[in-house]
XYZ file of C-alpha atoms in Angstrom:
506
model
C -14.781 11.926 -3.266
C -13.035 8.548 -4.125
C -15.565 6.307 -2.751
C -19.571 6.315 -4.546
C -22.219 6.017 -2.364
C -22.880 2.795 -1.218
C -19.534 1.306 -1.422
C -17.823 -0.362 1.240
C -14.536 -1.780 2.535
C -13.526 -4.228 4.780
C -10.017 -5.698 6.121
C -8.441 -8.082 8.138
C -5.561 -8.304 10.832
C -3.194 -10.993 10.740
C -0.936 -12.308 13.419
C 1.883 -14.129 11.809
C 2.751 -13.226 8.137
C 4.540 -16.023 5.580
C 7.096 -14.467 3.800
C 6.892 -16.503 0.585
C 9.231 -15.447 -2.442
C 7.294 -14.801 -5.578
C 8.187 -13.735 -9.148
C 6.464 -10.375 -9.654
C 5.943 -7.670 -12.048
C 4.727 -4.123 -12.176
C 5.634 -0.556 -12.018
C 6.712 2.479 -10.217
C 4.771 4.769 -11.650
C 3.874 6.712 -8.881
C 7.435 7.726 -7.952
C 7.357 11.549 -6.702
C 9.540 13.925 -4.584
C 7.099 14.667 -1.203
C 9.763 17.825 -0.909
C 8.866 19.395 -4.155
C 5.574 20.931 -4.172
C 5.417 20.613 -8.730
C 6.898 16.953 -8.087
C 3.662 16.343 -6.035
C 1.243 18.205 -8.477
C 2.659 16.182 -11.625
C 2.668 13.137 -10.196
C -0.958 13.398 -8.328
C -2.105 14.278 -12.144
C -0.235 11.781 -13.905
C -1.180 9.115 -11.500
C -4.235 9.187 -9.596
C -6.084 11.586 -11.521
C -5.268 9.458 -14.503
C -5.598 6.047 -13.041
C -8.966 6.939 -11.384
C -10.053 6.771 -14.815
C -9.250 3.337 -16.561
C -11.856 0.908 -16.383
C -11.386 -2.492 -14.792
C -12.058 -4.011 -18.152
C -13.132 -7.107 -16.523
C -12.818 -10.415 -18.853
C -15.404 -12.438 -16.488
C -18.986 -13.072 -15.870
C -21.038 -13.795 -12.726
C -23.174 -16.400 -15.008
C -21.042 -19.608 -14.757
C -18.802 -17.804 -11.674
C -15.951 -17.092 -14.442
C -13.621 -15.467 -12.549
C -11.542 -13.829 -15.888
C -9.149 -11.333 -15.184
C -9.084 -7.029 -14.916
C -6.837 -6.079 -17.865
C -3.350 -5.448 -17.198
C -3.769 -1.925 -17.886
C -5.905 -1.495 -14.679
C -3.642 -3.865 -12.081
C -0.817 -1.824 -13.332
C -2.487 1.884 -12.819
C -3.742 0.376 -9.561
C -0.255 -0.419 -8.325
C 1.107 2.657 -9.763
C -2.024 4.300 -6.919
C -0.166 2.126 -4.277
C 3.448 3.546 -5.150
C 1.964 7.380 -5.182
C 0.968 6.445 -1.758
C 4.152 4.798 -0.687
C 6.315 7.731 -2.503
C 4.846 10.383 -0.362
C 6.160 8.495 2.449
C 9.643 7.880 0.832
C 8.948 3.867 0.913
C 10.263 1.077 -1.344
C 7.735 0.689 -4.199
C 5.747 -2.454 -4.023
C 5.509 -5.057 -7.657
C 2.766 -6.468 -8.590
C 2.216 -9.968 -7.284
C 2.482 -13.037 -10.293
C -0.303 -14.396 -11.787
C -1.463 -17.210 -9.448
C -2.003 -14.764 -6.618
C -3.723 -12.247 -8.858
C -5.901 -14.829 -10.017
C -6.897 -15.635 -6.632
C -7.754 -11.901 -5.838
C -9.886 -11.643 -8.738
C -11.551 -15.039 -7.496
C -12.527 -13.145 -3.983
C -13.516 -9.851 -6.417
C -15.914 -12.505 -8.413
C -17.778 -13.550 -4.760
C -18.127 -10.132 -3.818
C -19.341 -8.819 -6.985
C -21.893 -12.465 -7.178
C -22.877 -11.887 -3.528
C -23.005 -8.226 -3.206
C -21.569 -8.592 -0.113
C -18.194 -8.768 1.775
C -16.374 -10.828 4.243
C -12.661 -11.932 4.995
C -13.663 -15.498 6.045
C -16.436 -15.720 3.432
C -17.920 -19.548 3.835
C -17.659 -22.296 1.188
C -21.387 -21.707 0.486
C -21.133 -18.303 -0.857
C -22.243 -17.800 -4.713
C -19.213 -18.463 -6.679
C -16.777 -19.428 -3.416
C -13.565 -21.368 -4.539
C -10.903 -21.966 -2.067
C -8.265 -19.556 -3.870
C -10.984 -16.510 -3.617
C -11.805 -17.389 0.260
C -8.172 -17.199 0.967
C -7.740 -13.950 -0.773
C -10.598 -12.901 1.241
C -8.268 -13.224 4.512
C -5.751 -11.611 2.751
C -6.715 -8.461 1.045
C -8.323 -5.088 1.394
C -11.717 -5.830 0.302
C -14.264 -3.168 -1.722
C -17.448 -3.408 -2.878
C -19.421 -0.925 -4.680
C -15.973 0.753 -5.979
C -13.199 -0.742 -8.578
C -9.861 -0.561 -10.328
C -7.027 1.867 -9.544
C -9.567 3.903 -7.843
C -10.385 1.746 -4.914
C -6.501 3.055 -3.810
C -7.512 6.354 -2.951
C -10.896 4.752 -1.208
C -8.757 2.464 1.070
C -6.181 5.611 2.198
C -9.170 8.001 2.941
C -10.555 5.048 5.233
C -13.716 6.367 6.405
C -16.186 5.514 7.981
C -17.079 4.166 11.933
C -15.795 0.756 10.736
C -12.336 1.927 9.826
C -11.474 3.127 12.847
C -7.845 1.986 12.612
C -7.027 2.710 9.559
C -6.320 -1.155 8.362
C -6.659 -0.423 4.975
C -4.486 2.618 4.583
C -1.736 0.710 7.102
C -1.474 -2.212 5.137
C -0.881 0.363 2.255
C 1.907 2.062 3.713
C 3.438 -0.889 5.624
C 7.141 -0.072 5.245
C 8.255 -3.926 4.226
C 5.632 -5.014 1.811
C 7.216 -5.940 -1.116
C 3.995 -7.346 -3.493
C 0.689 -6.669 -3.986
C -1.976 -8.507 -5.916
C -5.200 -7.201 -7.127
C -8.336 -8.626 -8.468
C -11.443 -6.454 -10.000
C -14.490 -6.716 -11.303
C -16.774 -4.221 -12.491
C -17.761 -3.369 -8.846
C -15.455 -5.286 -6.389
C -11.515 -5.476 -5.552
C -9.278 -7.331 -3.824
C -5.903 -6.118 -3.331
C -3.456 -8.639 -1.789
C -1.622 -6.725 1.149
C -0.744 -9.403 3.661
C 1.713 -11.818 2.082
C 5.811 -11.126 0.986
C 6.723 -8.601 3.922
C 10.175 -9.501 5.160
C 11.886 -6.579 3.404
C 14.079 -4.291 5.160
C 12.710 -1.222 6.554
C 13.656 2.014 4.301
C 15.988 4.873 5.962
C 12.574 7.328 6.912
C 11.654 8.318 10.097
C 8.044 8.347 10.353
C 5.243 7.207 8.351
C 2.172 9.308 7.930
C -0.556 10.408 6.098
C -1.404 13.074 5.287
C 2.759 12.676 5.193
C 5.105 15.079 5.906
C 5.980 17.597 3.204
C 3.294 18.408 0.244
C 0.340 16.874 0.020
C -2.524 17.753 -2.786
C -5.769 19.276 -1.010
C -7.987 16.636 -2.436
C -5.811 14.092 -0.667
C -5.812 15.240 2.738
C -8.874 13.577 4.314
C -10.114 13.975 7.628
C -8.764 10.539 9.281
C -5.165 11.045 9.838
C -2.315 8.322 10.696
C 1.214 8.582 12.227
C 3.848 5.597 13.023
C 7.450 5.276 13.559
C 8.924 3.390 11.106
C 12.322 3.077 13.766
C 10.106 1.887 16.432
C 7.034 -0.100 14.978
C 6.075 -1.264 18.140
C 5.458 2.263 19.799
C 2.569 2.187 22.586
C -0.063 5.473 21.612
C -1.999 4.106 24.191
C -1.623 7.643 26.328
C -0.166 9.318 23.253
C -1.122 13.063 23.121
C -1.390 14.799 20.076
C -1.631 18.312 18.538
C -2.284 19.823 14.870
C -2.173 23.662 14.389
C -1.636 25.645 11.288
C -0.570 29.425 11.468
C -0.636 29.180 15.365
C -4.275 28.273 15.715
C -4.642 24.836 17.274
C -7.448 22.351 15.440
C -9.626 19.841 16.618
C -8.190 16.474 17.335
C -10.659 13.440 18.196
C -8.040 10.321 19.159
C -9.481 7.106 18.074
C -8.961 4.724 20.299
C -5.525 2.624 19.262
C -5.723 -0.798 17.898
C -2.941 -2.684 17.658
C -1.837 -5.861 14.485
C -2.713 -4.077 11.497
C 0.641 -3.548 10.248
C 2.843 -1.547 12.310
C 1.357 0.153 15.695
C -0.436 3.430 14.638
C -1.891 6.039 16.138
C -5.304 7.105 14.425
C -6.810 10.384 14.971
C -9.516 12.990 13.039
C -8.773 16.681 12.576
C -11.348 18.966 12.101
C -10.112 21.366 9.198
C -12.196 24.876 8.819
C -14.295 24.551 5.783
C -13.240 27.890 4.819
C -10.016 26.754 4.606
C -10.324 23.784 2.466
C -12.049 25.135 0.273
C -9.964 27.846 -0.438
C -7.228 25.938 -1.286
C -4.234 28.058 -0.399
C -1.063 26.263 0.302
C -1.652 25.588 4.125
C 0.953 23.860 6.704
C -0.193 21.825 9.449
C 2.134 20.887 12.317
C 1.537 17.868 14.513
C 3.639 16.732 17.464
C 2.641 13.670 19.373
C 3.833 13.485 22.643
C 3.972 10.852 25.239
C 4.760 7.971 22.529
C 6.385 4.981 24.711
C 9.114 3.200 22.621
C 10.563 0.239 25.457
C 8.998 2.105 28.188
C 10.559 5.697 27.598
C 8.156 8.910 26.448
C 9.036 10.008 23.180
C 7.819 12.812 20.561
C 7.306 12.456 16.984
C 6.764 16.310 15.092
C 6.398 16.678 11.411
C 4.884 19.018 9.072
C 1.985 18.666 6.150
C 2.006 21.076 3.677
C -1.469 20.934 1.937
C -1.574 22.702 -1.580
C -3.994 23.304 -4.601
C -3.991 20.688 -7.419
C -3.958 23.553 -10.453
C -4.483 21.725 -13.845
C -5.427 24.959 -15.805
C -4.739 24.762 -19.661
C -4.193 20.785 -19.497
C -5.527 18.413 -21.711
C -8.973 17.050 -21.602
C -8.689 13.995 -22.043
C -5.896 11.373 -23.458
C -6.630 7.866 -24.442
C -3.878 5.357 -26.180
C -4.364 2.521 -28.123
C -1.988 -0.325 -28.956
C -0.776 -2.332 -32.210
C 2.081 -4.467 -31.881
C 5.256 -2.410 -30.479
C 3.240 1.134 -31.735
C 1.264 2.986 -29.414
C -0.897 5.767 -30.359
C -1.853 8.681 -28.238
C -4.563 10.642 -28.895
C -5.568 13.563 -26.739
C -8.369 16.735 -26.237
C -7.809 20.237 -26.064
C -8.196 22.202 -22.695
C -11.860 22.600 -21.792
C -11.264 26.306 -20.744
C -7.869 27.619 -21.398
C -6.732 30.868 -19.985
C -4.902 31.495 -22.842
C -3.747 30.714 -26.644
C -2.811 26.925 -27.021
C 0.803 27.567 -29.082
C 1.467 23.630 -29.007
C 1.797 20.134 -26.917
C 4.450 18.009 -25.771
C 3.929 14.186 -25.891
C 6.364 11.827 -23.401
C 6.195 8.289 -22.952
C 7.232 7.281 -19.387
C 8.757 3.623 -18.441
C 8.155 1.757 -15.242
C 11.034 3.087 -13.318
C 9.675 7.012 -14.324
C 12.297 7.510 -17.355
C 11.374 9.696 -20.304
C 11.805 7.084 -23.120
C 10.334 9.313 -25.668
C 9.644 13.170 -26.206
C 8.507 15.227 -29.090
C 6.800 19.012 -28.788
C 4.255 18.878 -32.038
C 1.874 22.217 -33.057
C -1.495 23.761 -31.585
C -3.310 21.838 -34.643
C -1.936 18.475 -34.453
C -3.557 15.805 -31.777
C -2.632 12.895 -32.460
C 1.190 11.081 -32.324
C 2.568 7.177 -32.452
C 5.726 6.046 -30.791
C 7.274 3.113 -32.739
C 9.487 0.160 -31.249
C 8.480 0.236 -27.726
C 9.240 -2.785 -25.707
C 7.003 -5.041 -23.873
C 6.351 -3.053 -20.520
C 4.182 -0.537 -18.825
C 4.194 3.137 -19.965
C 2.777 6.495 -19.387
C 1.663 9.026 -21.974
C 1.930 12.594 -20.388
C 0.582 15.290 -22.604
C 0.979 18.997 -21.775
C -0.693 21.790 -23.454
C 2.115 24.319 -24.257
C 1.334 28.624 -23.870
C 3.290 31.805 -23.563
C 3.096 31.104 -20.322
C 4.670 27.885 -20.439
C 3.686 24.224 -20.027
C 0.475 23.325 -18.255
C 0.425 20.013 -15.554
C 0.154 16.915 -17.405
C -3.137 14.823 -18.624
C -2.001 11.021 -18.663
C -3.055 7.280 -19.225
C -1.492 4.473 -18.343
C -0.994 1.393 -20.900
C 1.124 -1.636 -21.739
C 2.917 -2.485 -24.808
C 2.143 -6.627 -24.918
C 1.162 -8.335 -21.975
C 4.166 -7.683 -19.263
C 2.398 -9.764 -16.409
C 3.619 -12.901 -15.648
C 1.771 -15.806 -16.670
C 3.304 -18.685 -14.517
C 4.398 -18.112 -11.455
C 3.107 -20.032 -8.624
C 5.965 -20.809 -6.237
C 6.031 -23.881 -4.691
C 4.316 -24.759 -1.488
C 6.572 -23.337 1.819
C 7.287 -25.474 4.350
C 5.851 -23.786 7.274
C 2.197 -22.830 7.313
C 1.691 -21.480 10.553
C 3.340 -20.427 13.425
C 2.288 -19.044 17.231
C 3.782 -18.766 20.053
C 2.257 -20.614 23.756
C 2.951 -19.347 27.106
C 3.992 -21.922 29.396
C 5.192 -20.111 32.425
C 5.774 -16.793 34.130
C 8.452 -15.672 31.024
C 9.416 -18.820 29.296
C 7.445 -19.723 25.539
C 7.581 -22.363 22.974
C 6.464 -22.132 19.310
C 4.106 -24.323 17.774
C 4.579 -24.537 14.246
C 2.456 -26.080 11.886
C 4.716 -27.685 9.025
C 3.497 -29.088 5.541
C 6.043 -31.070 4.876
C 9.234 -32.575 6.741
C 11.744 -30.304 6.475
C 14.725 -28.749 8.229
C 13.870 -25.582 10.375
C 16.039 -23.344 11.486
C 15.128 -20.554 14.087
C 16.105 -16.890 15.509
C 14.949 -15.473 18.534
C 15.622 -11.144 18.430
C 14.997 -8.147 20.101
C 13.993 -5.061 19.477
C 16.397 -2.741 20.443
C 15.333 0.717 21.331
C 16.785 2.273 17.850
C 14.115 -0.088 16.129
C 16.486 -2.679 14.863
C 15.691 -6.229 15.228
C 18.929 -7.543 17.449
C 20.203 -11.826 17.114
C 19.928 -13.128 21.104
C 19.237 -16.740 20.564
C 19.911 -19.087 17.264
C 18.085 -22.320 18.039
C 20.328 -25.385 16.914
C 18.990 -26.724 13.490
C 16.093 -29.412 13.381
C 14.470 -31.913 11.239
C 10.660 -32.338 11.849
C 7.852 -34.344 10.485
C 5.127 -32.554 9.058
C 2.424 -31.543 11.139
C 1.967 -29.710 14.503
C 4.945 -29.546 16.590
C 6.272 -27.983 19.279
C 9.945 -26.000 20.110
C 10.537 -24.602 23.615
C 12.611 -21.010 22.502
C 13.476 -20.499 26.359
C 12.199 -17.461 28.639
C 13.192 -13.997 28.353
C 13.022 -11.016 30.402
C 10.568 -8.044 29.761
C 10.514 -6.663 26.797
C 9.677 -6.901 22.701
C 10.670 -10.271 20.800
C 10.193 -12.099 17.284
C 10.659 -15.283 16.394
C 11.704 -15.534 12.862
C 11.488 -19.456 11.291
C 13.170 -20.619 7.933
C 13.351 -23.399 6.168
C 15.787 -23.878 3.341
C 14.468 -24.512 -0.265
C 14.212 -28.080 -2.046
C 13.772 -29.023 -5.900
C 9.903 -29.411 -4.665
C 9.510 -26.014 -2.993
C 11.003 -22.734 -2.524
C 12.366 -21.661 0.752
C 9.988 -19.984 3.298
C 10.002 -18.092 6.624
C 7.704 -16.745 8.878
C 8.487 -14.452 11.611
C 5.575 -14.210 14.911
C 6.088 -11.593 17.530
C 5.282 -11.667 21.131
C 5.704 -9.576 23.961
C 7.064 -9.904 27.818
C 6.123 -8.090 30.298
């Protein structure tokens, strides 16, 4: 539906992530209440019906590998896809990453799109390879054949042998991501997943998708995805699970669980009656997975999809905006088949944090409208067709009043590039961490506890190392799950930086 024939996807899974602190801009356009079933509808018309529609508008060429840039228009409507995502889930809206790590995105975007082909560890010989694009590569959700805000709904729906665990759509929904970059051309994206992810987990139970509460038919694939956000370290290994809606049990094929893509997921395909997708009625699902081992102990995660019709009867065709100076002008097309008499519209411009900042109603005749004196920033237009009946869902279209990215923001170089942790004995480890420059490290052994909080056992005394490979013993430890978390303090040559490696005893 999302995804045209012959595109493809790829990902990667790291092992340690470098939580690097970057200036970032973007928008949270795809706020929406999962409890409210009109909340959902709106939103799923405002944003990914909407988005789905703007055009990369890429600036660059694959004669002379010029990298150029997607418009900010797109990366905006694309992370406005990501927050629709994460909102369903009631998760912390990611920003959109500063320029120097977009530009690197759309670097990777260029090789894929001068190649035709995809790879995280693409080699220095690829057409158009710079050493910004190959380490995007590593980094990012990777598409090929698909582009924009679109390749969002492409990467959740996951199909596909390949994508048996769900990489892209975990990455998506990891619960501390805090940035995203993205990079597009007119066929290939990037979008930067793996990179400022030391955030603190949000107060939700469970992460899912479909997620619990409503979710638009069109969005409820057959590859589903459960984790607990309180225990992101849950074994599904013998995990059971069930999915029935109005008593009647469904088909469940388990994939087989693969662990270090994001938090630990289970991965499993229902098998949903064509009848009853197609028909569309509001339909709830329960699931209950059973036999989910958090420190050793069975435990049971339940929740509840509620899948319902998309209705856009009576909306707008189309809208389109265009921009001079601080005026935007919003121009819009009458519904292709209404049910009944068209009495009027009503125009509102939407900021990034989902505030009305303008609203007029305006007759049956009139379709066209300019808001004045809007500052720089991202907006949505949201036109409704008004009847007798009332007001019909919204047609919408993302734009930006100047150009709100960031144009300078490459953070210094961490300290710490790398770190991993070495076995030496039955339970006792050391860290070897690979270090840029010298600097002071300072470092935290914790636990996690059985509630899914990370808990202080061990503060290493501070340290001064010379750059290059070196090697801490952190002590032993009996069985259970552990992280390491390393930081080094910033300088006037480099902003501060942690990384935080986990490992496991048994």
């Amino acid at each position: 539906m999302f995804k045209p024939h012959g595109a493809r996807m790829a990902l990667r899974v790291p092992i340690a992530l470098a939580g690097i602190g970057l200036a970032s801009a973007g928008s949270a356009l795809g706020a929406v209440n999962p409890d409210d079933p009109q909340s959902v509808r709106d939103a799923f018309a405002t944003t990914i019906l909407a988005n789905d529609k703007i055009s990369p508008s890429w600036t660059g060429s694959v004669s002379g590998c010029q990298a150029g840039a997607e418009s900010p228009t797109s990366a905006a409507a694309t992370i406005a896809n990501v927050n629709f995502f994460r909102s369903m889930n009631r998760l912390t809206p990611v920003t959109l990453a500063g320029a120097a790590i977009n530009a690197k995105a759309q670097a990777a975007a260029l090789m894929f799109e001068a190649n035709s082909n995809l790879s995280h560890t693409p080699g220095s010989n690829w057409t158009c390879a710079t050493a910004g694009g190959i380490e995007a590569a590593g980094r990012s959700n990777i598409a090929l054949g698909i582009a924009g805000a679109q390749t969002v709904s492409a990467y959740m729906e996951d199909a596909g042998d390949f994508n048996d665990a769900a990489g892209h759509r975990r990455w998506i929904l990891y619960p501390r991501a805090r940035t995203f970059g993205t990079g597009s051309t007119t066929r290939a994206n990037a979008l930067w997943v793996i990179e400022s992810t030391d955030g603190s987990r949000p107060a939700t139970d469970l992460v899912a998708w479909p997620s619990k509460g409503y979710v638009p038919w069109p969005l409820v694939f057959e590859r589903w995805t459960v984790s607990s956000n309180a225990a992101p370290d849950a074994d599904y290994t013998a995990a059971r699970v069930t999915v029935s809606t109005g008593g009647t049990q469904l088909t469940v094929a388990k994939e087989s669980v693969h662990d270090g893509y994001a938090d630990n997921t289970l991965v499993f395909n229902v098998s949903i009656p064509p009848a009853l997708r197609s028909a569309g009625a509001e339909t709830a699902f329960d699931v209950t997975v059973s036999n989910v081992l958090v420190n050793g102990v069975a435990r049971t995660l339940r929740y509840r999809t509620i899948a319902i019709a998309t209705d856009t009867t009576n909306a707008p065709a189309t809208v389109t905006t265009s921009v001079a100076a601080d005026l935007a002008t919003i121009d819009w097309t009458s519904p292709d088949a209404p049910t009944s008499d068209v009495t009027g519209y009503r125009v509102t411009v939407v900021d990034g944090r989902g505030t009305p900042v303008f609203s007029q109603d305006v007759a049956s005749d009139v379709a066209q409208l300019t808001v004045p004196n809007l500052p720089v920033a991202f907006y949505r237009a949201d036109v409704r067709t008004m009847t007798a009946q009332g007001t019909s869902a919204p047609t919408s279209r993302v734009f930006a009043i100047g150009n709100p990215l960031p144009q300078s923001t490459s953070p210094a170089a961490a300290a710490v590039g790398r770190a991993q942790i070495v076995r030496t004995g039955a339970r006792s480890r050391i860290v070897r961490l690979s270090l840029r420059t010298n600097t002071r490290v300072i470092a935290t052994v914790q636990r996690l506890s059985w509630t899914g909080r990370w808990v202080t056992i061990r503060r290493l005394p501070h340290r001064s190392l010379q750059a290059g490979v070196v090697k801490m013993r952190i002590g032993r430890y009996t069985p259970g799950r552990y992280r390491l978390v390393v930081r080094t303090p910033a300088t006037s040559s480099r902003t501060a930086g942690k990384v935080a490696v986990r490992f496991r005893v048994r």
